[in-house]
Coordinates of C-alpha atoms and ligand atoms in Angstrom, one line a residue:
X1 CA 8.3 3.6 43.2
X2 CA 6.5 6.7 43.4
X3 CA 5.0 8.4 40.1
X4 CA 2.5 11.3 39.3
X5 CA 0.4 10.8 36.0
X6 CA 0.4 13.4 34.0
X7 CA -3.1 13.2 31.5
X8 CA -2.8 14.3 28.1
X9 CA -6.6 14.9 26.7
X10 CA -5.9 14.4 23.0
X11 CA -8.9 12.1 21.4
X12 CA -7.6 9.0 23.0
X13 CA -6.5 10.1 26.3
X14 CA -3.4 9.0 28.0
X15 CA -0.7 9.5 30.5
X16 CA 2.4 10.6 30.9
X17 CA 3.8 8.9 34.0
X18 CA 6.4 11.2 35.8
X19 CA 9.3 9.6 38.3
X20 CA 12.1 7.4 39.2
X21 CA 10.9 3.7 38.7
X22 CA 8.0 4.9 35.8
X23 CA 10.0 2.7 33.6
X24 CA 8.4 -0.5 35.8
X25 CA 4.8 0.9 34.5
X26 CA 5.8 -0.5 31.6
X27 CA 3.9 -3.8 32.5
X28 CA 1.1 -2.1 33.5
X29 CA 0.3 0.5 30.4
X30 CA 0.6 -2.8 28.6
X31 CA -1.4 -5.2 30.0
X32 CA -2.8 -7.9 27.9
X33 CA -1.1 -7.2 24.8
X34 CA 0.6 -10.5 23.0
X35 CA 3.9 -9.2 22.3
X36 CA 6.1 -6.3 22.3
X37 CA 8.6 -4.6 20.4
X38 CA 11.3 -3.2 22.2
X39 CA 13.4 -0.3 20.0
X40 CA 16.6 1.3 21.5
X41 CA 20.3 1.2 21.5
X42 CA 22.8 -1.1 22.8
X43 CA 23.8 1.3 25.5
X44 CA 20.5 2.7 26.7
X45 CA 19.5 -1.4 26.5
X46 CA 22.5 -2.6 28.8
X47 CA 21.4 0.2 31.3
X48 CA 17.4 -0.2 31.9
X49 CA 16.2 -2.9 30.2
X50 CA 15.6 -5.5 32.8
X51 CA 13.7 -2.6 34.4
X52 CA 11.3 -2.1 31.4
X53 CA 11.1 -5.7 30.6
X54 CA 10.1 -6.7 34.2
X55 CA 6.4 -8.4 34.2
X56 CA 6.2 -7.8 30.4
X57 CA 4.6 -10.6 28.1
X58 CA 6.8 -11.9 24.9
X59 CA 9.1 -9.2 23.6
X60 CA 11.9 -8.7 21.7
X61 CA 14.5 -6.2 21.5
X62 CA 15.2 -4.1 18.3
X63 CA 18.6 -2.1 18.4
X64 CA 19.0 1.1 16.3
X65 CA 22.4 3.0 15.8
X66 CA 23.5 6.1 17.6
X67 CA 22.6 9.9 16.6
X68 CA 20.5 11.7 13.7
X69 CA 22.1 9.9 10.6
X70 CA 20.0 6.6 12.6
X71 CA 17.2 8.6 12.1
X72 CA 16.2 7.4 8.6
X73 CA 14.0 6.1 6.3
X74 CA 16.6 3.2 6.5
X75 CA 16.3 2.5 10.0
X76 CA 12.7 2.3 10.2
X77 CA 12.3 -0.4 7.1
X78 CA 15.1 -2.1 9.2
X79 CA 13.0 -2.2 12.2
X80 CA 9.7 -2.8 10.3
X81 CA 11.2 -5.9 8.3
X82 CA 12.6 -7.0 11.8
X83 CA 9.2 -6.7 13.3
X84 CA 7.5 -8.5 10.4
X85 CA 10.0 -11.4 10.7
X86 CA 9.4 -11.6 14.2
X87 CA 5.5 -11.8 13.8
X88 CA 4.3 -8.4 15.3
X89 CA 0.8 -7.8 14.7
X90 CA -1.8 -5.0 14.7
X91 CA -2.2 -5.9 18.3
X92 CA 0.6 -5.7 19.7
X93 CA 2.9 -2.8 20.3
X94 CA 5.8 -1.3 20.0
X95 CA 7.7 0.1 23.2
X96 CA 10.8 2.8 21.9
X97 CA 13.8 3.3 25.1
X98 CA 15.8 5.7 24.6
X99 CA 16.2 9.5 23.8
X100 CA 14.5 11.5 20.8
X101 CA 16.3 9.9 18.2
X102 CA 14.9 6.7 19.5
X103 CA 11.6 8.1 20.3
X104 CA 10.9 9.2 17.0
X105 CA 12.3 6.7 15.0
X106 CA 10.3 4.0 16.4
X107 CA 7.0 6.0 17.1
X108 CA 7.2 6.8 13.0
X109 CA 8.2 2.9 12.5
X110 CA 4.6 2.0 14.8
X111 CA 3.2 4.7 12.9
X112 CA 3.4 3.0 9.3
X113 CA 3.9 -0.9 10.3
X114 CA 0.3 -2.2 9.6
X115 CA -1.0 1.0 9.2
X116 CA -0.5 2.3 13.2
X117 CA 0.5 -0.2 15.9
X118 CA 0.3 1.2 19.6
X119 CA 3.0 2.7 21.0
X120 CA 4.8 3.3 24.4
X121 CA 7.2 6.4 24.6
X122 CA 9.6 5.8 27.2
X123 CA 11.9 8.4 27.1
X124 CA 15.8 7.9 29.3
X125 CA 16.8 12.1 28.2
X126 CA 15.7 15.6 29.6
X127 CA 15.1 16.3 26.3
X128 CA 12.3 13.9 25.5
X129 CA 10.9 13.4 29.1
X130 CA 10.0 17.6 28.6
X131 CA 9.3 17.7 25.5
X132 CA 9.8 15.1 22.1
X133 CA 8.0 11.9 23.6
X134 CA 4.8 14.3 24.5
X135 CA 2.3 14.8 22.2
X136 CA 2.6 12.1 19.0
X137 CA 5.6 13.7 16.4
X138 CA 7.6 11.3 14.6
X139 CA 9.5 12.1 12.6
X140 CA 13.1 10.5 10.1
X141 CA 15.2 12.8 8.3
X142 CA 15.9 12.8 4.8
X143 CA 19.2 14.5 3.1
X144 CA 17.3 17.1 1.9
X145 CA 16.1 18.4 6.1
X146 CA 15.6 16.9 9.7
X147 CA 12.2 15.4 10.2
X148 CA 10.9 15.8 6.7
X149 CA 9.2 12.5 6.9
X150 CA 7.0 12.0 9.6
X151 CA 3.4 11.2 11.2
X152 CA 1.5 12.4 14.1
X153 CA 1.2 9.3 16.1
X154 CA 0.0 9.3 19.6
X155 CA 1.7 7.4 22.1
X156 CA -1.3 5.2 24.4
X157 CA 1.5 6.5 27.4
X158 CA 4.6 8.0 28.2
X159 CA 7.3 6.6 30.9
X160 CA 9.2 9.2 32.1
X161 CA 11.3 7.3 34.6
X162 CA 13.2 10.8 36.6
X163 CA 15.8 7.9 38.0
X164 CA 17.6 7.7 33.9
X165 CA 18.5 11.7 34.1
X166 CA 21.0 10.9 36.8
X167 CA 24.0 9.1 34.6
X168 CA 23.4 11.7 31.5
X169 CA 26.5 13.0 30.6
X170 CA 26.3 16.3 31.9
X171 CA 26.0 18.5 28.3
X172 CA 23.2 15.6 27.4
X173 CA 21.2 16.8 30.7
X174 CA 21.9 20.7 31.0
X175 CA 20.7 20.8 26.7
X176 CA 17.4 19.3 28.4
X177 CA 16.9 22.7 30.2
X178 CA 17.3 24.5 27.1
X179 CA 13.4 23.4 26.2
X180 CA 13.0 23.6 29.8
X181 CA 14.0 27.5 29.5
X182 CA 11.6 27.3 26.5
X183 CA 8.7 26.2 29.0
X184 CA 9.5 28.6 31.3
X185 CA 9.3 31.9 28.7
X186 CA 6.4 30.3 27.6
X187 CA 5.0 30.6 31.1
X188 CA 3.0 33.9 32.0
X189 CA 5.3 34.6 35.3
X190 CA 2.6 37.0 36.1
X191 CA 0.0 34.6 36.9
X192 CA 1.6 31.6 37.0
X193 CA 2.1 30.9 40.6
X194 CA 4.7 27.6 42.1
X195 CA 5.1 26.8 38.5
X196 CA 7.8 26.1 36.6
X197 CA 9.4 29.7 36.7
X198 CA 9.5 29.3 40.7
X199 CA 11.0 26.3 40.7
X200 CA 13.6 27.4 38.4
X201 CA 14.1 30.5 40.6
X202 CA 13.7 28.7 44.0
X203 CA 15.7 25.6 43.5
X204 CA 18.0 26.5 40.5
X205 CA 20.9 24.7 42.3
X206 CA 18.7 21.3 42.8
X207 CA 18.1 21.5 39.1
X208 CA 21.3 21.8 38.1
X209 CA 22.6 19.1 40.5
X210 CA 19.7 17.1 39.1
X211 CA 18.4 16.6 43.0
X212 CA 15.9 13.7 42.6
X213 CA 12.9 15.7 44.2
X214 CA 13.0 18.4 41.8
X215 CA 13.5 16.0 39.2
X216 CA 9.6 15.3 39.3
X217 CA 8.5 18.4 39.8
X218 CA 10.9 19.7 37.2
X219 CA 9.6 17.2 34.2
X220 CA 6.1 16.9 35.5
X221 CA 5.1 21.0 35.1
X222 CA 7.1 21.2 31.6
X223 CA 4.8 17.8 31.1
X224 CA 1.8 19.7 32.4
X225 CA 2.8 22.5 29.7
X226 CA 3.1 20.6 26.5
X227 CA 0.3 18.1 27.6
X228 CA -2.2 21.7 27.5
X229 CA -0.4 23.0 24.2
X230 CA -0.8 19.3 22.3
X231 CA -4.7 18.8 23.6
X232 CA -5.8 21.9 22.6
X233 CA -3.5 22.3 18.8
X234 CA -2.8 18.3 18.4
X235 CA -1.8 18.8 14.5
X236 CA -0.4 21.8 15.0
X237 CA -3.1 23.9 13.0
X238 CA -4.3 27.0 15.1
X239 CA -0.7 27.8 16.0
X240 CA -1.1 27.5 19.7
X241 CA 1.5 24.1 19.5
X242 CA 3.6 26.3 17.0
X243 CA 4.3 27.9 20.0
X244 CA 6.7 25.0 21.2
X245 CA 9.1 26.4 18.4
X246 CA 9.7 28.9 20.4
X247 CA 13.8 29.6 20.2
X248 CA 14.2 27.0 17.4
X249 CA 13.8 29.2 14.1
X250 CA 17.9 29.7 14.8
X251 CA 18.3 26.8 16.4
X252 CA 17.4 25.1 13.7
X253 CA 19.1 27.3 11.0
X254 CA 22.4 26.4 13.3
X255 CA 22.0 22.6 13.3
X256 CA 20.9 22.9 9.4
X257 CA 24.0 25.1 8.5
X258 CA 27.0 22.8 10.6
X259 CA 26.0 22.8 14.4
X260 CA 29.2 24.6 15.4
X261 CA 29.3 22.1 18.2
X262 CA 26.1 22.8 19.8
X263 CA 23.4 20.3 21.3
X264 CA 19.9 20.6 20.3
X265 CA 19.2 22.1 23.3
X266 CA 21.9 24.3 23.7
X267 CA 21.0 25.6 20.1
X268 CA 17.8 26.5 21.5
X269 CA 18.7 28.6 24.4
X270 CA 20.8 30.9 22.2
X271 CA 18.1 30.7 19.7
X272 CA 15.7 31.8 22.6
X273 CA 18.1 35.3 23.1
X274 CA 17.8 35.7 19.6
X275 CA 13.6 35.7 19.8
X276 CA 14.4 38.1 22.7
X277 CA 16.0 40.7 21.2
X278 CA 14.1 40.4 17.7
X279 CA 11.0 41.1 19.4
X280 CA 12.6 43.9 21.8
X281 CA 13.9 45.2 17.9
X282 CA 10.3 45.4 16.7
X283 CA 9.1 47.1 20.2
X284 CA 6.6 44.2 21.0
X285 CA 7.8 44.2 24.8
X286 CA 10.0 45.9 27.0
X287 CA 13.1 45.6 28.0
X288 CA 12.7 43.5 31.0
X289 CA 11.2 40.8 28.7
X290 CA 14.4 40.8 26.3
X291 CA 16.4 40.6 29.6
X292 CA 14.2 37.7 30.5
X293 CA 14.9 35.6 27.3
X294 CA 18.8 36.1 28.2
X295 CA 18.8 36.0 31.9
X296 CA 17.1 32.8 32.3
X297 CA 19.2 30.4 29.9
X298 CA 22.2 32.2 31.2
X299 CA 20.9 30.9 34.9
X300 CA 20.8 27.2 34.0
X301 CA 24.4 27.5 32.7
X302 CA 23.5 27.4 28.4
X303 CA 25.2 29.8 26.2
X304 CA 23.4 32.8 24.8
X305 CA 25.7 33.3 21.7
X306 CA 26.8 31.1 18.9
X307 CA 30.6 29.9 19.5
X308 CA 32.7 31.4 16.5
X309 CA 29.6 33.1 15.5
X310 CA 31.6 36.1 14.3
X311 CA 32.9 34.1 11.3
X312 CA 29.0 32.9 10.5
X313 CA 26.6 35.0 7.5
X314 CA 23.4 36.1 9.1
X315 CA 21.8 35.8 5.5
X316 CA 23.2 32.1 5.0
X317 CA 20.7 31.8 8.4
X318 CA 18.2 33.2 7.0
X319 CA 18.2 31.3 3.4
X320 CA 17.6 28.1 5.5
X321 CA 15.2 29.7 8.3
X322 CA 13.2 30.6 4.6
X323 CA 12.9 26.6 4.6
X324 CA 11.8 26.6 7.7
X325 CA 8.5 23.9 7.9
X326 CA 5.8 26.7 9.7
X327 CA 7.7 29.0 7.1
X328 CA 4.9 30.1 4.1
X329 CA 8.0 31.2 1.8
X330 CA 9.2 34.3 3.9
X331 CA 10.6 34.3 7.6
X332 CA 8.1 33.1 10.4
X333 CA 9.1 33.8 14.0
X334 CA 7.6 32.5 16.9
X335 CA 8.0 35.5 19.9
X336 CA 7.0 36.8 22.7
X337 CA 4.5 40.3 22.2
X338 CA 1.7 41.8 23.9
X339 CA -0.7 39.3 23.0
X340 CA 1.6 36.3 24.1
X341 CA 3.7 34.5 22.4
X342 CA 2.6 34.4 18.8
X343 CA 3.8 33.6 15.3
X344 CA 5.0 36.4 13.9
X345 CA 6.0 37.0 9.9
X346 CA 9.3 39.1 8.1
X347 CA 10.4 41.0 11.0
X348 CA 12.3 44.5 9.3
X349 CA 15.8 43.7 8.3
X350 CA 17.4 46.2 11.1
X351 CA 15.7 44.1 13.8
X352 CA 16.7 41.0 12.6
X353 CA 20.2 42.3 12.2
X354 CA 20.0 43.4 15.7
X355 CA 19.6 40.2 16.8
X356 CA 22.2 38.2 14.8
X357 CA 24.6 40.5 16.4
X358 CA 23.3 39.8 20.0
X359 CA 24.0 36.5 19.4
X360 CA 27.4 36.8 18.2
X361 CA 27.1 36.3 14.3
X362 CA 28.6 38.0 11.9
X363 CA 31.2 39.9 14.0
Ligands
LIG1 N1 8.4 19.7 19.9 C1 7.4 20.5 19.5 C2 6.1 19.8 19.4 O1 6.0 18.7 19.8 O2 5.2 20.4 18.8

């Protein structure tokens, strides 16, 4: 086994542990605690837990269903009745395997059950291990938006076992690099030096073939990334961790309005073109940095325009973008300018428009 801790130095520190066997840290991270809730889904449970449930105490394994309509209100009084039956107490802890649906479905159910029970985020995605098990959101939808109900709950660590990314199917893993892209932009390639945008550059072949090296290196600096955004904006109230939305205005507005068939993360490369040629629109960089924002999800094999996007209404975007959560009633952008990347409020109509056609909507 061989893992690198990541620290993440919110007001109770902890770790995220990067590499192929973290899962096995699972004993370890919880040591001495009475019993454990185990939440995930039949097919991530089949697959690793023996692993995870090596050298732990008394647990129990809570199954979920699949995708976001598991990600409700239902789902988590389900698990919280099944943990109160059981005899979980404030304690013990609550371990969630799986992807982000997992992840924040059982972080929100630890969140509420007894007030807050500890939990462990082990995350088995690209997705997560970057990004969604970092940092405390959880979050259930409701009918009326995604994540509407939701706490910030700190995990007390992170298992980001490398080894799980190997038998994703293959548009599961390459939508991870989509927030991988988004750590990358958010990356000041001028004085960040054999980080993330090297390794991208240097080994984009390893990453795509998911080489097991890079695979450390790879989660580990985006891990690096959030763990500095989350410790120094934990509830998101300065703006420095609305920065993570970076690309997901549109992405978001797509998944809202239908999908069209994208993944999360695939939403959020085109949605990362989009912030790139907005901002080039409004002449807050050059562009070289609106050829950034396409070239780079372009390298990693995402799209960079909405399939069937011609037969899509920029404004039927933009009425759900208005709902946006970091939204205050008109249209917030997060994008790149020449102080950074910074939130940025009711871009003119013409740029805007320039961008919904780079991205293929509207025809
Ligand atoms: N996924 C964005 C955040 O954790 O703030």
């Amino acid at each position: 086994m061989s893992t690198r801790a990541v620290p993440v130095a919110v007001a109770t520190p902890y770790d995220v542990h990067v590499g192929p066997g973290a899962l096995g840290l699972a004993a370890t991270v919880l040591a001495g605690r009475r019993r454990v809730a185990i939440v995930s889904q039949a097919a991530i449970a089949d697959r690793y837990l023996d692993a995870v449930r090596s050298g732990l105490g008394e647990c129990e394994v809570f199954l979920m269903g699949d995708g976001e309509e598991a990600k409700s209100l239902a789902t988590v009084e389900h698990l919280c009745r099944g943990f109160a039956a059981w005899g979980l107490l404030r304690g013990d802890a609550v371990l969630a395997l799986g992807g982000g649906v997992v992840g924040d479905t059982a972080g929100f159910a630890a969140s509420v059950y007894y007030r807050g029970v500890d939990v462990v985020q082990a995350p088995t995605t690209l997705l997560a291990q970057v990004d969604a098990a970092i940092g405390g959101k959880t979050a259930v939808n409701i009918p009326e938006g995604k994540n509407l109900v939701g706490a910030f709950h700190q995990p007390i660590a992170v298992l980001a076992d490398t080894s799980t990314l190997a038998s994703l199917p293959d548009r599961e893993y390459r939508g991870g690099l989509g927030e991988v892209a988004k750590y990358a932009l958010l990356a000041d390639p001028a004085t960040e030096q054999g980080g993330i945008n090297a390794l991208l550059r240097e080994h984009t072949g390893a990453v795509l073939a998911r080489d097991p090296g890079i695979l450390g290196d790879l989660v580990a600096h985006c891990a690096g990334m959030k763990a500095g955004v989350v410790a120094a904006d934990p509830h998101e109230r300065t703006g420095v961790r609305a920065t993570l939305n970076l690309g997901h205005t549109l992405a978001h507005a797509l998944e809202t309005t239908g999908g069209y068939g994208l993944t999360h993360g695939e939403a959020v490369a085109i949605g990362l073109v989009f912030a790139g040629e907005l901002t080039g629109a409004c002449e807050r960089v050059g562009l070289d940095t609106v050829d950034r924002y396409q070239a780079l999800p372009a390298s990693l094999g995402l799209p960079t325009a909405v399939p069937g996007g011609e037969a899509l209404r920029a404004e039927d975007l933009l009425a759900v973008m208005r709902r946006d959560k970091k939204a205050a009633g008109g249209l917030t952008f997060v994008l790149p300018g020449p102080d950074g990347v910074t939130l940025v409020d009711d871009p003119p109509p013409a740029a805007l428009a320039h961008a919904f056609a780079a991205v293929g909507v509207g025809g």
